[in-house]
Coordinates of C-alpha atoms in Angstrom, one line a residue:
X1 CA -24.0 7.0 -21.6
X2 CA -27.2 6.7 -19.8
X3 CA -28.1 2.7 -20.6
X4 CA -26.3 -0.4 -19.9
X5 CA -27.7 -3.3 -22.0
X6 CA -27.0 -6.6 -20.3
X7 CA -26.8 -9.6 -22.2
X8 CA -26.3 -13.6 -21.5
X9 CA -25.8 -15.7 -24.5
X10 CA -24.7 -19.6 -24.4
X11 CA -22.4 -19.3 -27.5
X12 CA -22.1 -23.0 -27.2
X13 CA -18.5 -23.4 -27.7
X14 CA -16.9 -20.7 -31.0
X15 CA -14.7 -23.2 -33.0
X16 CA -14.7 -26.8 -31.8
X17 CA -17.0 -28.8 -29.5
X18 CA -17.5 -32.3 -28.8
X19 CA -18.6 -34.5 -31.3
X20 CA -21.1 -36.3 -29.1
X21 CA -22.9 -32.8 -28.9
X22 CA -22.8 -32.1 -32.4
X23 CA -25.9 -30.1 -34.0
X24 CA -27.3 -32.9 -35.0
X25 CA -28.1 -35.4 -32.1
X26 CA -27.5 -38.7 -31.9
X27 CA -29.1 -41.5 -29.2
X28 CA -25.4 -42.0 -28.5
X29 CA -25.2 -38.3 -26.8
X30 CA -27.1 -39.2 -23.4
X31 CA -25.4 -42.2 -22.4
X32 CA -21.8 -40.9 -23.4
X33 CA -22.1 -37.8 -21.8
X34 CA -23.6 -39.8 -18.6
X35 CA -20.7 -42.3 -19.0
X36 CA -18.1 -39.4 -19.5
X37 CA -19.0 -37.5 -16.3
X38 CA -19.7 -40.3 -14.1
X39 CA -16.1 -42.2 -14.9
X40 CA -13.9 -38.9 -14.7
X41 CA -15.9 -38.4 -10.9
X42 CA -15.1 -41.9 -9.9
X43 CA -11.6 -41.6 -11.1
X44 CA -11.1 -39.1 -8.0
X45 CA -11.3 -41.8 -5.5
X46 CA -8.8 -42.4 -3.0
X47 CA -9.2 -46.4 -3.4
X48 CA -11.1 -48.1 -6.6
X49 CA -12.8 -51.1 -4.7
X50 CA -13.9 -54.2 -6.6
X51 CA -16.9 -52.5 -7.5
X52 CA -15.7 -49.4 -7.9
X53 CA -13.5 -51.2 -11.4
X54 CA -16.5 -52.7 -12.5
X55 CA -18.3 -49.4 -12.6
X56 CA -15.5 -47.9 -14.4
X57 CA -15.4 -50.8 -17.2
X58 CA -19.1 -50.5 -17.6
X59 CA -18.6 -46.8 -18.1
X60 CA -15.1 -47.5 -20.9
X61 CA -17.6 -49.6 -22.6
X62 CA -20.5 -47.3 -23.0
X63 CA -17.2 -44.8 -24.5
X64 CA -16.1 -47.8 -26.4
X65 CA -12.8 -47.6 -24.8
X66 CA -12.2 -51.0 -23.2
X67 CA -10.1 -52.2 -26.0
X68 CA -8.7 -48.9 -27.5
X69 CA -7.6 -45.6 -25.6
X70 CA -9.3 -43.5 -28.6
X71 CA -13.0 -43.9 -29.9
X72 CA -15.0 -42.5 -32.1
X73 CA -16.4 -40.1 -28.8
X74 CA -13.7 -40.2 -26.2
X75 CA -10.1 -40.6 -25.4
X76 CA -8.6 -42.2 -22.2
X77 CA -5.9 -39.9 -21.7
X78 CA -3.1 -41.4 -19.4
X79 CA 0.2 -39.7 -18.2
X80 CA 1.8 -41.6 -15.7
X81 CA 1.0 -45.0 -14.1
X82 CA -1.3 -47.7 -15.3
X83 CA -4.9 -47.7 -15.0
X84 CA -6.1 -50.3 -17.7
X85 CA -4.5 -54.1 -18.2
X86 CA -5.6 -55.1 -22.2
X87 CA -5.3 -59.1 -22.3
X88 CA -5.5 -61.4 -25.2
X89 CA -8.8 -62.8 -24.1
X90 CA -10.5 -60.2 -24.8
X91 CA -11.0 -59.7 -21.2
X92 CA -9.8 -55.5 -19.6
X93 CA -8.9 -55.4 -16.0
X94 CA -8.9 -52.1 -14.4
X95 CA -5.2 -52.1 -12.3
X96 CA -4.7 -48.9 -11.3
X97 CA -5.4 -49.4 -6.8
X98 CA -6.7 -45.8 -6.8
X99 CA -6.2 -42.5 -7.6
X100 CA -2.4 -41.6 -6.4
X101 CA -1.5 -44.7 -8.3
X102 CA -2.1 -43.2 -12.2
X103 CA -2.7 -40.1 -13.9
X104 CA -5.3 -39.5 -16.7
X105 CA -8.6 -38.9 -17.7
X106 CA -11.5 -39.5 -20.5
X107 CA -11.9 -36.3 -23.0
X108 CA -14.5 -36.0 -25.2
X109 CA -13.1 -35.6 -28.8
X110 CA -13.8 -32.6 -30.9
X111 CA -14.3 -31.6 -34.3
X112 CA -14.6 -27.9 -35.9
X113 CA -17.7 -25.6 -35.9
X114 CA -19.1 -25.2 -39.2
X115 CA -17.5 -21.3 -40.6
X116 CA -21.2 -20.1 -40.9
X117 CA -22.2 -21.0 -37.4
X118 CA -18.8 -19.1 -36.0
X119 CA -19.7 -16.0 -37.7
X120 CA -23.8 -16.1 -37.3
X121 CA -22.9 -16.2 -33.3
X122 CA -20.9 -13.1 -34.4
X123 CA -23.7 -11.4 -35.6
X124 CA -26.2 -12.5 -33.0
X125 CA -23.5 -10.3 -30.2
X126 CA -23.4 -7.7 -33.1
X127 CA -27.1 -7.5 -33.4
X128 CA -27.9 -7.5 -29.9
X129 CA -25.5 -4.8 -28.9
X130 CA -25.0 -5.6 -25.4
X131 CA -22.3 -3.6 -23.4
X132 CA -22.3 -6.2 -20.9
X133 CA -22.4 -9.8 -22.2
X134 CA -22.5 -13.0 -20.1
X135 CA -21.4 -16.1 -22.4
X136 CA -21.8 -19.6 -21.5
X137 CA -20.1 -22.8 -22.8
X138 CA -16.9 -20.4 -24.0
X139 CA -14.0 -23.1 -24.6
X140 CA -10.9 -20.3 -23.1
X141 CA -10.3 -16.8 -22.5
X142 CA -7.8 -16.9 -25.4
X143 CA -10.3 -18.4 -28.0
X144 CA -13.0 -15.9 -26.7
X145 CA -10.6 -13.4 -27.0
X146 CA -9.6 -14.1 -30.4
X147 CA -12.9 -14.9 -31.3
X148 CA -13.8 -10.8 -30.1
X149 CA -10.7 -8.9 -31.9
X150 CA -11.2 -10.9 -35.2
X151 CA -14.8 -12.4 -35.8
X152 CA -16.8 -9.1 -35.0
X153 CA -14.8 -7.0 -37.1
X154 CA -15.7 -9.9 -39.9
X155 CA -19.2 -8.8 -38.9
X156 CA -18.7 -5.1 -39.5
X157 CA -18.2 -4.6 -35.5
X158 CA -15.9 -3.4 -32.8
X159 CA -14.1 -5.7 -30.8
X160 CA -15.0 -5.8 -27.0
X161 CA -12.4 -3.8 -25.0
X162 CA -12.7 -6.2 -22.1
X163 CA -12.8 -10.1 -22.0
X164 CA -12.7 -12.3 -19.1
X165 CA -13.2 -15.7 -19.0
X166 CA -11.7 -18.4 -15.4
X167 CA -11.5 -22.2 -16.2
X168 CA -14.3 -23.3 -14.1
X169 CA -14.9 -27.4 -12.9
X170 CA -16.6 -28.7 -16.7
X171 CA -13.6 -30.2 -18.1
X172 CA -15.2 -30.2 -21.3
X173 CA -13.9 -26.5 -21.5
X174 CA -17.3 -25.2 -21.3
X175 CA -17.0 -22.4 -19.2
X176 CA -18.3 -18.9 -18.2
X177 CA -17.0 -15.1 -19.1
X178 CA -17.8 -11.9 -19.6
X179 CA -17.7 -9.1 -21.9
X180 CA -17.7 -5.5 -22.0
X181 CA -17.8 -2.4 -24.1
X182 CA -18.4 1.3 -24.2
X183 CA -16.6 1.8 -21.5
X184 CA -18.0 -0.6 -18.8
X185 CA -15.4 -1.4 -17.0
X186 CA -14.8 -4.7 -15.1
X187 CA -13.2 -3.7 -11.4
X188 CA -12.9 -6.7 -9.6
X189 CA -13.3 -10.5 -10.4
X190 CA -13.9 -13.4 -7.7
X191 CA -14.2 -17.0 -8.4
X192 CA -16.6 -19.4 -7.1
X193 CA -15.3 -22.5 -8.3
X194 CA -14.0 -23.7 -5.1
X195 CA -17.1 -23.3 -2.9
X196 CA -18.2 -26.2 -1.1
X197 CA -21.5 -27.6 0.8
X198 CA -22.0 -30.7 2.6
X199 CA -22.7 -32.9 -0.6
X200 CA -19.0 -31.6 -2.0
X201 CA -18.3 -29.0 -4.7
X202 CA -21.4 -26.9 -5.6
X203 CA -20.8 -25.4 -9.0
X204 CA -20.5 -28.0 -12.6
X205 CA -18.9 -24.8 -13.9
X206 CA -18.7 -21.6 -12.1
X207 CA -20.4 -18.5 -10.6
X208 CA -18.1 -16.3 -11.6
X209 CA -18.2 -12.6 -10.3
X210 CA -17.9 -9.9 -11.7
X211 CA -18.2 -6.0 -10.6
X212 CA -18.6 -3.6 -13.6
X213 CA -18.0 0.4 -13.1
X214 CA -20.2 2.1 -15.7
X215 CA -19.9 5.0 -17.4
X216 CA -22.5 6.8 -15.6
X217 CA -21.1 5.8 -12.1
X218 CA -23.1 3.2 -10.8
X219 CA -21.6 -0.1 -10.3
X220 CA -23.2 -3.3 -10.8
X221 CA -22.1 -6.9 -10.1
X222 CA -23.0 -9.5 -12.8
X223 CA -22.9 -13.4 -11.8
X224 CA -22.6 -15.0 -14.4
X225 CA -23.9 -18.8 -14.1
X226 CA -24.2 -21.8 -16.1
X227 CA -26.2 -24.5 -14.0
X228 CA -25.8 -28.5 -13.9
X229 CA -27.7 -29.8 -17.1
X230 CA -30.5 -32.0 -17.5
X231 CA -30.9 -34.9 -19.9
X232 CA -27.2 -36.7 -19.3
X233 CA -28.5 -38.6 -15.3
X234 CA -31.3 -40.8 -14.2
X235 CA -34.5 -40.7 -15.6
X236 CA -36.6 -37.5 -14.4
X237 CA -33.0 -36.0 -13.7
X238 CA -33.3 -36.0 -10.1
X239 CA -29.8 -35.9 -9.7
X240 CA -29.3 -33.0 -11.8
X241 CA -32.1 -31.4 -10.1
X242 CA -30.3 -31.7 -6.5
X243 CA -27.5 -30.2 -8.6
X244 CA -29.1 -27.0 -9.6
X245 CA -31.2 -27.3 -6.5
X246 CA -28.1 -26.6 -4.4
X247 CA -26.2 -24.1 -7.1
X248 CA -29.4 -22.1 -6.5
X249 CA -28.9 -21.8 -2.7
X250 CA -25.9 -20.6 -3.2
X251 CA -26.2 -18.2 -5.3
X252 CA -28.7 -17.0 -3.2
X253 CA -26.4 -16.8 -0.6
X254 CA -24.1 -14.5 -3.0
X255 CA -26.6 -12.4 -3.7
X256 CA -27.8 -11.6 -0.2
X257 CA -24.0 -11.1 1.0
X258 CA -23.3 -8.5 -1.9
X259 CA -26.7 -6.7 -0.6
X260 CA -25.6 -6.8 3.2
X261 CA -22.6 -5.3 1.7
X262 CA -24.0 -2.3 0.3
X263 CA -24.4 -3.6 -3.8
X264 CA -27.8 -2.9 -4.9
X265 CA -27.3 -3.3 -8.3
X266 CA -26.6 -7.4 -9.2
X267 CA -27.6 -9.3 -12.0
X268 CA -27.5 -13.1 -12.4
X269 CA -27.5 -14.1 -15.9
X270 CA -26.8 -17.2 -18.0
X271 CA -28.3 -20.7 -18.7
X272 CA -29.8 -22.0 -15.3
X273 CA -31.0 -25.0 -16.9
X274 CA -34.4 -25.2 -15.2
X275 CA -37.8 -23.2 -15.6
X276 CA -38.7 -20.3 -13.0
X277 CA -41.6 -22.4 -11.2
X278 CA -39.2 -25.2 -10.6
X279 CA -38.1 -26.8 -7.3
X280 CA -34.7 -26.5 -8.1
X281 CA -34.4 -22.6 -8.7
X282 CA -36.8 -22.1 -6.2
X283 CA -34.1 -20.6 -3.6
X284 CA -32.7 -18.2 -6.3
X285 CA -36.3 -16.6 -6.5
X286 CA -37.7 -17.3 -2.9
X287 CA -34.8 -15.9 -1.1
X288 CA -33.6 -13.1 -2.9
X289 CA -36.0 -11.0 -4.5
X290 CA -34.7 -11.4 -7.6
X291 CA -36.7 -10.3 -10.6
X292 CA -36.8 -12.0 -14.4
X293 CA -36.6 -9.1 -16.9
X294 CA -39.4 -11.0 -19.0
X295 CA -41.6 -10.0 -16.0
X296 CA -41.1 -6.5 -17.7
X297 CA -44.1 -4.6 -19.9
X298 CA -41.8 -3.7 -22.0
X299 CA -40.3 -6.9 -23.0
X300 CA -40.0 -8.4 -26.4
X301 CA -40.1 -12.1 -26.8
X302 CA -40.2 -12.4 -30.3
X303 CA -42.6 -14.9 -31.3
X304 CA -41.9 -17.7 -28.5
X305 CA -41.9 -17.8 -24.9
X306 CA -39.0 -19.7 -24.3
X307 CA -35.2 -19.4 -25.0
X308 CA -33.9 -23.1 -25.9
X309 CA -34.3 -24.1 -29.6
X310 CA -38.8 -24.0 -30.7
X311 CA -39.6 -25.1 -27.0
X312 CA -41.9 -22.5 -25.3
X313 CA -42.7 -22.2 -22.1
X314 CA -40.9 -25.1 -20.8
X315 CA -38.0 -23.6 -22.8
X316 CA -37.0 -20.7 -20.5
X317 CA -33.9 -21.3 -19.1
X318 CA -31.8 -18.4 -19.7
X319 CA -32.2 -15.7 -17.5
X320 CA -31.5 -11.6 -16.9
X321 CA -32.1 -11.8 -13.2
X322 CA -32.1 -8.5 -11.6
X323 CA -32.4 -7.3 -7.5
X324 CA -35.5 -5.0 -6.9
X325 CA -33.5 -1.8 -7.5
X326 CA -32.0 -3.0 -10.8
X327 CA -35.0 -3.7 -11.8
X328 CA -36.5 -0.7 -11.3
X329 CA -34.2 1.0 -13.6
X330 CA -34.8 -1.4 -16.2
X331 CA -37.2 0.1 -19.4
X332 CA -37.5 -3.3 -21.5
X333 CA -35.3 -5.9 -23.0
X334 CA -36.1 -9.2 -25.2
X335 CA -35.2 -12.0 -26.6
X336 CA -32.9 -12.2 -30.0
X337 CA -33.3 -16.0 -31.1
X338 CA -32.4 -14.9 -35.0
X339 CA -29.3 -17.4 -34.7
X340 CA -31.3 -20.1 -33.5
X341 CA -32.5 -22.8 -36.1
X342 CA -36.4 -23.6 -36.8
X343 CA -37.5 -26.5 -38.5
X344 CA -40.2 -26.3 -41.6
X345 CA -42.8 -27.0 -39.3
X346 CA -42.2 -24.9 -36.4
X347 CA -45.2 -22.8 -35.4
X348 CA -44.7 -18.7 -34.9
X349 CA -41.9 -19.0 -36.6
X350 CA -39.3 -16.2 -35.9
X351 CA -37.1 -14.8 -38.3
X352 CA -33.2 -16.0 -39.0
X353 CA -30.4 -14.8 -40.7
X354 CA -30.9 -15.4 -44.5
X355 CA -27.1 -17.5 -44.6
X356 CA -28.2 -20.1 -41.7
X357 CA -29.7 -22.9 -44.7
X358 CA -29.0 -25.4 -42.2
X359 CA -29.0 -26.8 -38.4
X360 CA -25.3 -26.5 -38.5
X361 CA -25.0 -23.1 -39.1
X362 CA -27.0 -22.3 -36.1
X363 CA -25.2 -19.7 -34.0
X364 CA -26.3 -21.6 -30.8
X365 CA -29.6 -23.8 -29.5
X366 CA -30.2 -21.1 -27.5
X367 CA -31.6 -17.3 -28.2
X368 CA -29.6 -14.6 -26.7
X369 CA -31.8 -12.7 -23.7
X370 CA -30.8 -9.1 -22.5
X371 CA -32.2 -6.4 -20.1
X372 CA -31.7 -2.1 -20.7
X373 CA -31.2 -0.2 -17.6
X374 CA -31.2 3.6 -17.6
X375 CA -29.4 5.3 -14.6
X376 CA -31.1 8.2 -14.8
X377 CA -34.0 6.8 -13.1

């Protein structure tokens, strides 16, 4: 086998995902998600000052959890210690004097993905065919797993004979993986969810690393990525820009090892969140040489320019990034968005699968993007 299609896809989670980020939005979904991530990253402190508690109440309150450990959104999980003192004033104290002192969390509660939606994402990875599949916002290996040996046969597909998927730092369970059929074969694995810069822990999920051995011989190392998001920080996201800004650098850095050591053939793929003119990618393309299969002539984007729900332009942020000698190997690839939903009045409207009536049987805001790469050139 001569071509190696590889894909990215952001499934969006396969059975369950958090009811805050439900199909259908709601103006509760910024603030909570703001309020979610903020609390569980103050939580780490050594020592809650005085104004340390008051930024976590303000935070239980946006979750609606000063009162009640469960709401509608979120539960405060807590395992040992106390964190929260209740009193009949109304009035919550936070009591916990830091981190060692309790154990718990806030966790965003869940509720099932529509039946339709599970098996149009099906389809969509049966209909683009890719032998090399990066997925984003996966909940677990297992689930992906499972999701693999029994949904695509529901589909009228074969299973994928690899799946790999690490826990990375979102504790939403929104992680990275990989797939792989026809005999790609996935050699080693390394992990980047430990790596550090001055500022703290780089990655919100993972860059996780994988080498494939293809059938034809060459190997090629697939990184597959899934950037900090926008929309959930300040206005103007500056600090979700810094974010990506400084995930970028280091994936540049990745890159540019693997070349130093001898891999020529690396793709970076997944939801990076950001457009390619951005400041915040800006490292990933200035310092790598790093090519976006759209760039190709033989590209198909299927009615839109972008890859996040009708947006064009401004919706590109899911990328086939390929090194200059993967790229030269590369005879087309495209853009599948037939599992995305379009509203009556979207313009060059694309076509969708006839069963998706509905927003919530979308297989996923996002199209699926992919690049073909023949070895014998």
């Amino acid at each position: 086998m001569s071509i190696t299609r590889i894909g990215s896809f952001n499934v969006e989670n396969m059975f369950e995902r958090p009811k805050v980020m439900g199909r259908i939005a709601t103006k509760h979904a910024a603030p909570i998600l703001a309020a979610h991530a903020r609390f569980n990253e103050l939580i780490a402190a050594e020592t809650y000052t005085p104004e340390v508690k008051e930024e976590l109440k303000e935070h239980l309150a946006t979750l609606e959890l000063l009162r009640s450990d469960r709401s509608k959104f979120a539960i405060l999980r807590r395992i040992r210690g106390r964190f929260l003192a209740r009193h009949r004033t109304g009035e919550t104290t936070v009591v916990a004097s830091g981190r060692e002192s309790w154990v718990g969390w806030v966790e965003l509660t869940t509720e099932p993905i529509s039946e339709l939606a599970t098996r149009h994402t099906a389809q969509v990875m049966r209909d683009v065919g890719a032998s090399v599949l990066g997925v984003v916002e996966a909940e677990s290996r297992e689930l992906l797993h499972m999701f693999s040996a029994s949904m695509l046969k529901h589909v009228g597909w074969t299973p994928y004979e690899e799946v790999h998927l690490i826990d990375g730092n979102d504790e939403r369970g929104i992680n990275v993986g990989l797939l792989t059929r026809d005999s790609h074969e996935v050699i080693t694995i390394r992990t980047h969810v430990y790596a550090k810069d001055s500022s703290g822990v780089i990655f919100s999920r993972d860059c996780a690393e994988y080498h494939v051995r293809t059938p034809s011989g060459p190997e090629v190392v697939v990184l597959v990525n899934h950037l900090k998001s926008k929309g959930y920080g300040s206005p103007g996201d500056p600090i979700g820009a810094r974010r990506r800004f400084r995930q970028a650098v280091r994936i540049a850095r990745i890159v540019n090892r693997l070349r130093d050591e001898g891999h020529e053939h690396i793709a970076v793929v997944g939801d990076l969140n950001d457009t390619a003119d951005s400041e915040a990618l800006r490292p990933l393309f200035q310092r790598t040489g790093l090519r976006d299969i759209s760039e190709h002539s033989n590209f198909d984007w299927d009615n839109r320019l972008g890859t996040y729900r009708g947006v064009n332009e401004k919706g590109k942020i899911d990328y086939v990034l390929l090194t200059p000698e993967l790229f030269a190997k590369a005879i087309g690839g495209g853009i599948f968005r037939k599992g995305v939903w379009r509203g009556p009045r979207t313009k060059n409207r694309w076509d969708v699968y006839e069963t998706m009536t509905n927003e919530v049987h979308a297989a996923s805001d996002h199209a699926a993007i992919y690049a073909d790469i023949d070895w014998t050139l």
